[in-house]
Amino acid sequence: MSVNHIRPWRTIERRKSRQIMVGNVPVGGDAPISVQTMTNTDSSDVKATLAQVLAAAEAGADIVRISAPDVAATQALREICKESPVPIVADIHFHYKRAIEAAEAGAACLRINPGNIGDDSRVKEVIKAAKDHGCSIRIGVNAGSLEKHLLDKYGEPCPDAMIESGLDHIKILQDNDFHEFKISVKASDVFMASAAYQMLADATDAPIHLGITEAGGFVSGTIKSAIGMGQLLCMGIGDTLRVSLSADPVEEVKVGFEILKSLGLRHRGVNIISCPSCARQGFDVIKTVETLEKRLEHIKTPMSLSIIGCVVNGPGEALMTDVGFTGGGAGSGMVYLAGKQSHKLSNDQMVDHIVEQVEAKAAQLEAARAAETDRA
Ligand code: SF4
């Protein structure tokens, strides 16, 4: 049960959007905000691309996107879609035939802008293929690739131009009686993306795919994405997201989840609360947290762990976590379970013991959840 009734400052009221399906993943409405990533292998290389899809899925990706620039890529999609544990979005630019091939190959969604694929007959063919194969569509407006007539009209990429572009694409789909679509209005500039998404949220009830495009390398891209998407998510805007990083897709998934976890919008795995450490630390906090992050990667059950260097903040943080360890003196510290002081532990046994405690707590939470499901 949510405890937000006693902590109203934590409440995020999500914008009410229509729900669509991307394969078996609901997007929009009251569905959890899904996390996406995109492969960066040669899409015609089934083995390499599938390996990335599987790694991303293992890291928690709900949906994975794959570029389909040529026939070799759409052919490879057939096997990839068959083997993938998560729905695949085929990313198409301009080539309507690739979209049809991708739909036939089993893609769950097409990322395509219907206004950019040519005349009405081509649009109709793509929409027919999407309908025939149960594909949804993502309209992907990008400030860097706006239509020329909009750049002429507005003078430069801007939120108004992006919204006009998005609404034009939406109209084409609606005129063709196609409603299984979501939409993004991405920009690499945080202010532009934020303004565009806020306008979009008012202009349509379609599910919104959030993204700060070309955000940069791991550190700068993570920060830009967290600031840009974070403020929108706090306003309740966003039904699915992709963090774009010049980094491994698995990192994109982890960052996406961390953004959602930090706002209490999704919960997955162990949320480690740790202090930055200082001269008061009773053990090496940084090294310990690094080790624990790796050792606890396999835990998918949502739970919290506090690893705090000393009693200044340790007991207080431990009060709010499932498992906690607070550094003390003489090479030992205190273990906390369910917010209560439990037992003393020497630092050299700490990592193994904490891993055991977390695994035991995860098993207990899973058993409780299974019992609740049985009762329901
Ligand atoms: S909790 Fe203790 S060790 Fe950690 S930063 Fe604060 S004072 Fe330093």
Short mmCIF file of C-alpha atoms and ligand atoms in Angstrom, two decimals:
data_model
loop_
_atom_site.label_atom_id
_atom_site.label_comp_id
_atom_site.label_asym_id
_atom_site.label_seq_id
_atom_site.Cartn_x
_atom_site.Cartn_y
_atom_site.Cartn_z
CA MET A 1 0.00 0.00 0.00
CA SER A 2 1.24 3.48 -0.78
CA VAL A 3 2.29 5.56 2.21
CA ASN A 4 1.98 8.77 0.23
CA HIS A 5 -1.17 9.76 2.13
CA ILE A 6 1.12 10.55 5.04
CA ARG A 7 3.87 11.94 2.80
CA PRO A 8 1.98 14.11 0.30
CA TRP A 9 5.19 15.82 -0.82
CA ARG A 10 6.12 12.54 -2.48
CA THR A 11 3.02 12.26 -4.63
CA ILE A 12 3.35 12.42 -8.39
CA GLU A 13 0.04 12.61 -10.20
CA ARG A 14 0.58 11.05 -13.57
CA ARG A 15 -0.99 12.67 -16.61
CA LYS A 16 -3.92 10.62 -17.83
CA SER A 17 -2.99 9.12 -21.15
CA ARG A 18 -4.57 6.55 -23.37
CA GLN A 19 -3.04 3.10 -23.09
CA ILE A 20 -1.53 1.28 -26.05
CA MET A 21 0.31 -2.01 -26.30
CA VAL A 22 3.87 -2.45 -27.47
CA GLY A 23 3.78 -6.21 -27.89
CA ASN A 24 2.81 -7.46 -24.44
CA VAL A 25 3.95 -4.28 -22.67
CA PRO A 26 1.22 -1.73 -21.89
CA VAL A 27 2.32 1.87 -22.35
CA GLY A 28 0.26 4.74 -20.97
CA GLY A 29 -2.75 4.82 -18.69
CA ASP A 30 -1.86 3.33 -15.34
CA ALA A 31 0.85 1.04 -16.73
CA PRO A 32 4.25 1.30 -15.06
CA ILE A 33 6.58 3.70 -16.87
CA SER A 34 8.53 1.39 -19.14
CA VAL A 35 12.27 1.60 -19.71
CA GLN A 36 13.65 1.29 -23.21
CA THR A 37 17.05 1.19 -24.80
CA MET A 38 18.42 0.77 -28.30
CA THR A 39 21.00 -1.62 -29.69
CA ASN A 40 24.10 -0.20 -31.35
CA THR A 41 25.29 -3.31 -33.19
CA ASP A 42 25.03 -3.85 -36.93
CA SER A 43 21.32 -4.77 -37.03
CA SER A 44 21.91 -7.38 -39.72
CA ASP A 45 24.19 -9.25 -37.30
CA VAL A 46 21.62 -11.43 -35.54
CA LYS A 47 24.01 -12.90 -32.98
CA ALA A 48 25.53 -9.62 -31.82
CA THR A 49 22.22 -7.75 -31.82
CA LEU A 50 20.39 -10.50 -29.98
CA ALA A 51 23.17 -10.64 -27.38
CA GLN A 52 22.65 -6.93 -26.73
CA VAL A 53 18.88 -7.34 -26.57
CA LEU A 54 19.25 -10.17 -24.04
CA ALA A 55 21.73 -8.19 -21.93
CA ALA A 56 19.41 -5.17 -21.93
CA ALA A 57 16.43 -7.34 -21.01
CA GLU A 58 18.40 -8.95 -18.19
CA ALA A 59 19.23 -5.46 -16.91
CA GLY A 60 15.49 -4.73 -16.83
CA ALA A 61 14.68 -3.16 -20.23
CA ASP A 62 10.98 -3.54 -20.94
CA ILE A 63 11.29 -2.73 -24.65
CA VAL A 64 14.31 -2.62 -27.00
CA ARG A 65 14.62 -0.62 -30.21
CA ILE A 66 16.66 -1.70 -33.21
CA SER A 67 17.53 0.37 -36.29
CA ALA A 68 16.25 -1.11 -39.52
CA PRO A 69 17.98 0.88 -42.24
CA ASP A 70 18.09 -1.80 -44.96
CA VAL A 71 16.68 -5.12 -46.10
CA ALA A 72 19.44 -7.09 -44.36
CA ALA A 73 18.36 -5.51 -41.09
CA THR A 74 14.65 -6.19 -41.54
CA GLN A 75 15.46 -9.79 -42.48
CA ALA A 76 17.55 -10.18 -39.32
CA LEU A 77 14.64 -8.79 -37.30
CA ARG A 78 12.65 -11.93 -38.01
CA GLU A 79 14.95 -14.13 -35.92
CA ILE A 80 15.71 -11.43 -33.35
CA CYS A 81 12.00 -10.79 -32.68
CA LYS A 82 11.39 -14.52 -32.37
CA GLU A 83 14.14 -14.97 -29.78
CA SER A 84 13.78 -11.70 -27.87
CA PRO A 85 12.18 -11.86 -24.41
CA VAL A 86 11.00 -8.25 -24.78
CA PRO A 87 9.08 -6.46 -27.55
CA ILE A 88 11.20 -4.99 -30.33
CA VAL A 89 10.66 -1.56 -31.84
CA ALA A 90 11.97 -1.17 -35.39
CA ASP A 91 13.47 2.23 -36.01
CA ILE A 92 12.67 3.41 -39.52
CA HIS A 93 13.54 6.62 -41.27
CA PHE A 94 11.93 7.54 -44.60
CA HIS A 95 11.87 4.02 -46.16
CA TYR A 96 8.27 2.90 -46.01
CA LYS A 97 9.15 -0.55 -47.35
CA ARG A 98 11.45 -1.18 -44.37
CA ALA A 99 8.49 -0.41 -42.12
CA ILE A 100 6.32 -2.97 -43.88
CA GLU A 101 9.11 -5.56 -43.76
CA ALA A 102 9.70 -4.87 -40.06
CA ALA A 103 6.00 -5.31 -39.28
CA GLU A 104 6.02 -8.60 -41.18
CA ALA A 105 9.18 -9.68 -39.34
CA GLY A 106 7.50 -9.42 -35.95
CA ALA A 107 8.39 -5.95 -34.68
CA ALA A 108 5.97 -4.93 -31.94
CA CYS A 109 6.19 -1.25 -32.79
CA LEU A 110 7.45 0.92 -35.63
CA ARG A 111 9.25 4.13 -34.88
CA ILE A 112 8.35 6.10 -37.95
CA ASN A 113 7.03 9.53 -38.79
CA PRO A 114 4.18 9.06 -41.26
CA GLY A 115 4.64 12.54 -42.69
CA ASN A 116 8.14 11.66 -43.86
CA ILE A 117 7.52 8.52 -45.88
CA GLY A 118 6.00 9.94 -49.01
CA ASP A 119 2.55 10.03 -50.53
CA ASP A 120 -0.72 8.90 -49.07
CA SER A 121 -0.62 5.46 -50.65
CA ARG A 122 2.65 4.67 -48.88
CA VAL A 123 1.25 5.85 -45.58
CA LYS A 124 -1.78 3.65 -46.07
CA GLU A 125 0.40 0.63 -46.87
CA VAL A 126 2.46 1.11 -43.71
CA ILE A 127 -0.61 1.57 -41.54
CA LYS A 128 -2.21 -1.50 -43.07
CA ALA A 129 0.94 -3.54 -42.31
CA ALA A 130 0.95 -2.21 -38.74
CA LYS A 131 -2.71 -3.11 -38.28
CA ASP A 132 -2.33 -6.54 -39.90
CA HIS A 133 0.60 -7.45 -37.64
CA GLY A 134 -0.55 -5.84 -34.40
CA CYS A 135 2.18 -3.20 -34.40
CA SER A 136 1.91 0.08 -32.61
CA ILE A 137 3.70 3.16 -33.91
CA ARG A 138 5.89 5.71 -32.22
CA ILE A 139 5.96 9.13 -33.79
CA GLY A 140 9.45 10.41 -33.04
CA VAL A 141 9.80 14.16 -33.48
CA ASN A 142 13.35 15.37 -33.08
CA ALA A 143 14.42 19.02 -32.92
CA GLY A 144 17.39 18.14 -35.11
CA SER A 145 15.36 16.76 -37.99
CA LEU A 146 12.27 18.96 -38.27
CA GLU A 147 10.54 19.32 -41.62
CA LYS A 148 11.86 22.13 -43.79
CA HIS A 149 8.54 23.96 -44.00
CA LEU A 150 8.43 24.16 -40.20
CA LEU A 151 11.98 25.45 -39.98
CA ASP A 152 11.07 28.07 -42.60
CA LYS A 153 7.94 29.00 -40.67
CA TYR A 154 9.52 29.18 -37.21
CA GLY A 155 13.07 30.21 -38.23
CA GLU A 156 14.77 27.60 -36.02
CA PRO A 157 13.95 24.42 -34.10
CA CYS A 158 11.66 25.35 -31.21
CA PRO A 159 8.93 23.72 -29.09
CA ASP A 160 6.11 25.19 -31.22
CA ALA A 161 7.62 23.74 -34.38
CA MET A 162 8.08 20.37 -32.69
CA ILE A 163 4.48 20.26 -31.51
CA GLU A 164 3.19 21.29 -34.94
CA SER A 165 5.25 18.51 -36.48
CA GLY A 166 3.97 15.98 -33.93
CA LEU A 167 0.33 16.98 -34.39
CA ASP A 168 0.70 16.77 -38.18
CA HIS A 169 1.97 13.19 -37.87
CA ILE A 170 -0.78 12.34 -35.37
CA LYS A 171 -3.43 13.69 -37.77
CA ILE A 172 -2.18 11.42 -40.55
CA LEU A 173 -2.53 8.36 -38.32
CA GLN A 174 -5.94 9.41 -37.00
CA ASP A 175 -7.20 10.19 -40.51
CA ASN A 176 -6.31 6.60 -41.31
CA ASP A 177 -8.18 5.37 -38.24
CA PHE A 178 -4.95 4.31 -36.50
CA HIS A 179 -4.82 5.05 -32.79
CA GLU A 180 -2.21 2.68 -31.36
CA PHE A 181 0.51 5.30 -31.28
CA LYS A 182 2.75 7.07 -28.80
CA ILE A 183 4.84 10.11 -29.40
CA SER A 184 8.13 11.72 -28.44
CA VAL A 185 9.40 15.26 -28.97
CA LYS A 186 13.10 14.95 -28.25
CA ALA A 187 15.77 17.61 -28.23
CA SER A 188 19.34 17.59 -26.96
CA ASP A 189 18.66 20.91 -25.24
CA VAL A 190 17.03 20.27 -21.88
CA PHE A 191 14.99 23.50 -21.93
CA MET A 192 13.66 22.87 -25.42
CA ALA A 193 12.79 19.26 -24.71
CA SER A 194 11.10 20.17 -21.44
CA ALA A 195 9.00 22.94 -22.99
CA ALA A 196 8.05 20.75 -25.94
CA TYR A 197 7.01 17.82 -23.74
CA GLN A 198 4.91 20.08 -21.51
CA MET A 199 3.11 21.46 -24.56
CA LEU A 200 2.69 17.96 -25.96
CA ALA A 201 1.16 16.73 -22.71
CA ASP A 202 -1.58 19.35 -23.10
CA ALA A 203 -2.04 18.79 -26.83
CA THR A 204 -2.73 15.05 -26.93
CA ASP A 205 -3.83 12.14 -24.78
CA ALA A 206 -1.43 9.78 -26.55
CA PRO A 207 1.15 8.03 -24.37
CA ILE A 208 4.39 10.00 -24.23
CA HIS A 209 7.85 8.56 -24.81
CA LEU A 210 10.39 10.70 -22.96
CA GLY A 211 13.93 11.31 -24.06
CA ILE A 212 16.68 13.86 -24.12
CA THR A 213 18.30 13.00 -27.40
CA GLU A 214 22.03 12.84 -28.04
CA ALA A 215 22.48 13.53 -24.35
CA GLY A 216 26.20 12.75 -24.43
CA GLY A 217 28.59 10.41 -22.65
CA PHE A 218 27.82 8.44 -19.52
CA VAL A 219 28.23 11.19 -16.93
CA SER A 220 26.97 14.24 -18.82
CA GLY A 221 24.19 12.28 -20.54
CA THR A 222 23.02 10.81 -17.26
CA ILE A 223 22.87 14.24 -15.66
CA LYS A 224 21.10 15.85 -18.61
CA SER A 225 18.59 13.02 -18.77
CA ALA A 226 17.96 13.07 -15.04
CA ILE A 227 17.37 16.81 -15.05
CA GLY A 228 15.28 16.89 -18.22
CA MET A 229 13.22 13.77 -17.69
CA GLY A 230 13.23 14.14 -13.92
CA GLN A 231 11.36 17.43 -13.98
CA LEU A 232 8.85 16.10 -16.51
CA LEU A 233 8.30 12.92 -14.53
CA CYS A 234 7.74 15.01 -11.40
CA MET A 235 4.99 16.81 -13.31
CA GLY A 236 3.46 13.42 -14.12
CA ILE A 237 4.53 13.53 -17.77
CA GLY A 238 5.94 10.40 -19.41
CA ASP A 239 4.72 6.85 -19.98
CA THR A 240 7.91 5.27 -21.29
CA LEU A 241 11.47 6.54 -21.57
CA ARG A 242 14.84 6.00 -23.08
CA VAL A 243 18.03 7.47 -21.71
CA SER A 244 20.30 8.15 -24.71
CA LEU A 245 23.94 7.75 -23.79
CA SER A 246 27.09 7.28 -25.82
CA ALA A 247 27.55 4.13 -23.75
CA ASP A 248 26.51 0.48 -23.50
CA PRO A 249 22.70 0.01 -23.78
CA VAL A 250 22.80 -1.79 -20.41
CA GLU A 251 24.01 1.47 -18.85
CA GLU A 252 21.05 3.28 -20.44
CA VAL A 253 18.69 0.80 -18.81
CA LYS A 254 20.35 1.14 -15.42
CA VAL A 255 20.22 4.94 -15.57
CA GLY A 256 16.58 4.86 -16.72
CA PHE A 257 15.66 2.70 -13.76
CA GLU A 258 17.65 4.83 -11.35
CA ILE A 259 15.77 7.95 -12.50
CA LEU A 260 12.44 6.22 -11.99
CA LYS A 261 13.55 4.66 -8.70
CA SER A 262 14.70 7.99 -7.33
CA LEU A 263 11.17 9.34 -7.89
CA GLY A 264 9.46 6.25 -6.56
CA LEU A 265 7.91 5.59 -9.98
CA ARG A 266 9.44 2.14 -10.48
CA HIS A 267 11.09 -0.21 -8.06
CA ARG A 268 13.56 -2.84 -9.10
CA GLY A 269 16.48 -4.35 -7.31
CA VAL A 270 18.36 -3.03 -4.33
CA ASN A 271 18.26 0.70 -3.78
CA ILE A 272 21.57 1.34 -2.01
CA ILE A 273 21.72 4.41 0.19
CA SER A 274 25.33 5.17 1.00
CA CYS A 275 27.23 8.14 2.33
CA PRO A 276 30.06 9.80 0.42
CA SER A 277 32.41 8.85 3.30
CA CYS A 278 34.87 11.06 5.15
CA ALA A 279 37.50 10.77 7.87
CA ARG A 280 34.85 9.50 10.30
CA GLN A 281 34.16 6.33 8.30
CA GLY A 282 34.54 3.11 10.21
CA PHE A 283 35.24 1.10 7.01
CA ASP A 284 36.03 1.80 3.37
CA VAL A 285 32.56 2.92 2.23
CA ILE A 286 33.38 3.55 -1.43
CA LYS A 287 35.06 0.19 -2.05
CA THR A 288 32.37 -1.65 -0.09
CA VAL A 289 29.52 -0.05 -2.05
CA GLU A 290 31.24 -0.81 -5.36
CA THR A 291 31.59 -4.46 -4.34
CA LEU A 292 28.03 -4.70 -3.03
CA GLU A 293 26.59 -3.16 -6.21
CA LYS A 294 28.19 -5.96 -8.22
CA ARG A 295 27.37 -8.72 -5.74
CA LEU A 296 23.71 -7.64 -5.58
CA GLU A 297 23.09 -7.16 -9.30
CA HIS A 298 21.12 -10.42 -9.43
CA ILE A 299 18.49 -9.21 -6.94
CA LYS A 300 15.41 -7.96 -8.79
CA THR A 301 13.13 -7.65 -5.76
CA PRO A 302 12.64 -3.99 -4.83
CA MET A 303 14.25 -3.30 -1.46
CA SER A 304 16.58 -0.87 0.26
CA LEU A 305 20.02 -1.14 1.85
CA SER A 306 21.88 1.56 3.72
CA ILE A 307 25.66 1.45 3.91
CA ILE A 308 26.81 4.35 6.03
CA GLY A 309 30.30 5.10 7.29
CA CYS A 310 29.53 6.14 10.86
CA VAL A 311 26.87 6.85 13.47
CA VAL A 312 26.41 10.48 12.36
CA ASN A 313 23.87 9.36 9.72
CA GLY A 314 23.91 5.57 9.92
CA PRO A 315 21.16 4.83 12.47
CA GLY A 316 18.84 7.42 10.93
CA GLU A 317 19.21 6.02 7.42
CA ALA A 318 18.93 2.46 8.72
CA LEU A 319 15.54 3.33 10.21
CA MET A 320 14.19 3.71 6.68
CA THR A 321 15.82 0.73 4.97
CA ASP A 322 15.26 -3.04 4.89
CA VAL A 323 18.89 -3.85 5.69
CA GLY A 324 21.51 -1.46 7.00
CA PHE A 325 25.11 -1.36 8.12
CA THR A 326 26.66 1.49 10.06
CA GLY A 327 30.39 1.74 10.65
CA GLY A 328 31.58 1.85 14.23
CA GLY A 329 34.93 1.66 15.98
CA ALA A 330 37.59 -1.06 16.38
CA GLY A 331 36.99 -2.68 12.99
CA SER A 332 33.32 -3.48 13.44
CA GLY A 333 29.90 -1.96 12.84
CA MET A 334 26.20 -2.50 13.47
CA VAL A 335 23.72 -4.38 11.31
CA TYR A 336 20.14 -3.12 11.18
CA LEU A 337 17.23 -5.22 9.99
CA ALA A 338 13.85 -3.68 9.14
CA GLY A 339 15.01 -0.41 10.69
CA LYS A 340 15.99 -1.96 14.02
CA GLN A 341 19.44 -2.43 15.48
CA SER A 342 20.19 -6.16 15.18
CA HIS A 343 23.78 -7.30 15.78
CA LYS A 344 27.42 -6.29 15.71
CA LEU A 345 29.58 -7.43 12.82
CA SER A 346 33.27 -7.18 12.06
CA ASN A 347 34.16 -5.23 8.93
CA ASP A 348 35.97 -8.13 7.29
CA GLN A 349 32.81 -10.29 7.31
CA MET A 350 30.57 -7.47 6.30
CA VAL A 351 30.21 -7.88 2.51
CA ASP A 352 29.36 -11.61 2.60
CA HIS A 353 27.02 -11.14 5.54
CA ILE A 354 25.17 -8.19 4.01
CA VAL A 355 24.75 -10.11 0.73
CA GLU A 356 23.24 -13.01 2.74
CA GLN A 357 20.93 -10.67 4.63
CA VAL A 358 19.76 -8.99 1.42
CA GLU A 359 19.18 -12.34 -0.29
CA ALA A 360 17.19 -13.57 2.72
CA LYS A 361 15.10 -10.39 2.79
CA ALA A 362 14.47 -10.63 -0.97
CA ALA A 363 13.30 -14.23 -0.58
CA GLN A 364 11.02 -13.20 2.29
CA LEU A 365 9.52 -10.33 0.27
CA GLU A 366 9.00 -12.60 -2.75
CA ALA A 367 7.27 -15.22 -0.58
CA ALA A 368 4.99 -12.56 0.91
CA ARG A 369 4.18 -11.27 -2.56
CA ALA A 370 3.41 -14.81 -3.83
CA ALA A 371 1.12 -15.42 -0.83
CA GLU A 372 -0.70 -12.14 -1.53
CA THR A 373 -1.13 -13.08 -5.20
CA ASP A 374 -2.56 -16.46 -4.16
CA ARG A 375 -5.04 -14.76 -1.85
CA ALA A 376 -6.15 -12.28 -4.54
S1 SF4 B 1 27.94 9.29 7.59
FE1 SF4 B 1 29.81 9.50 8.76
S2 SF4 B 1 31.41 8.66 7.45
FE2 SF4 B 1 29.66 9.03 6.14
S3 SF4 B 1 30.06 11.06 5.31
FE3 SF4 B 1 28.73 11.34 7.10
S4 SF4 B 1 30.13 11.72 8.78
FE4 SF4 B 1 31.37 10.85 7.09
#
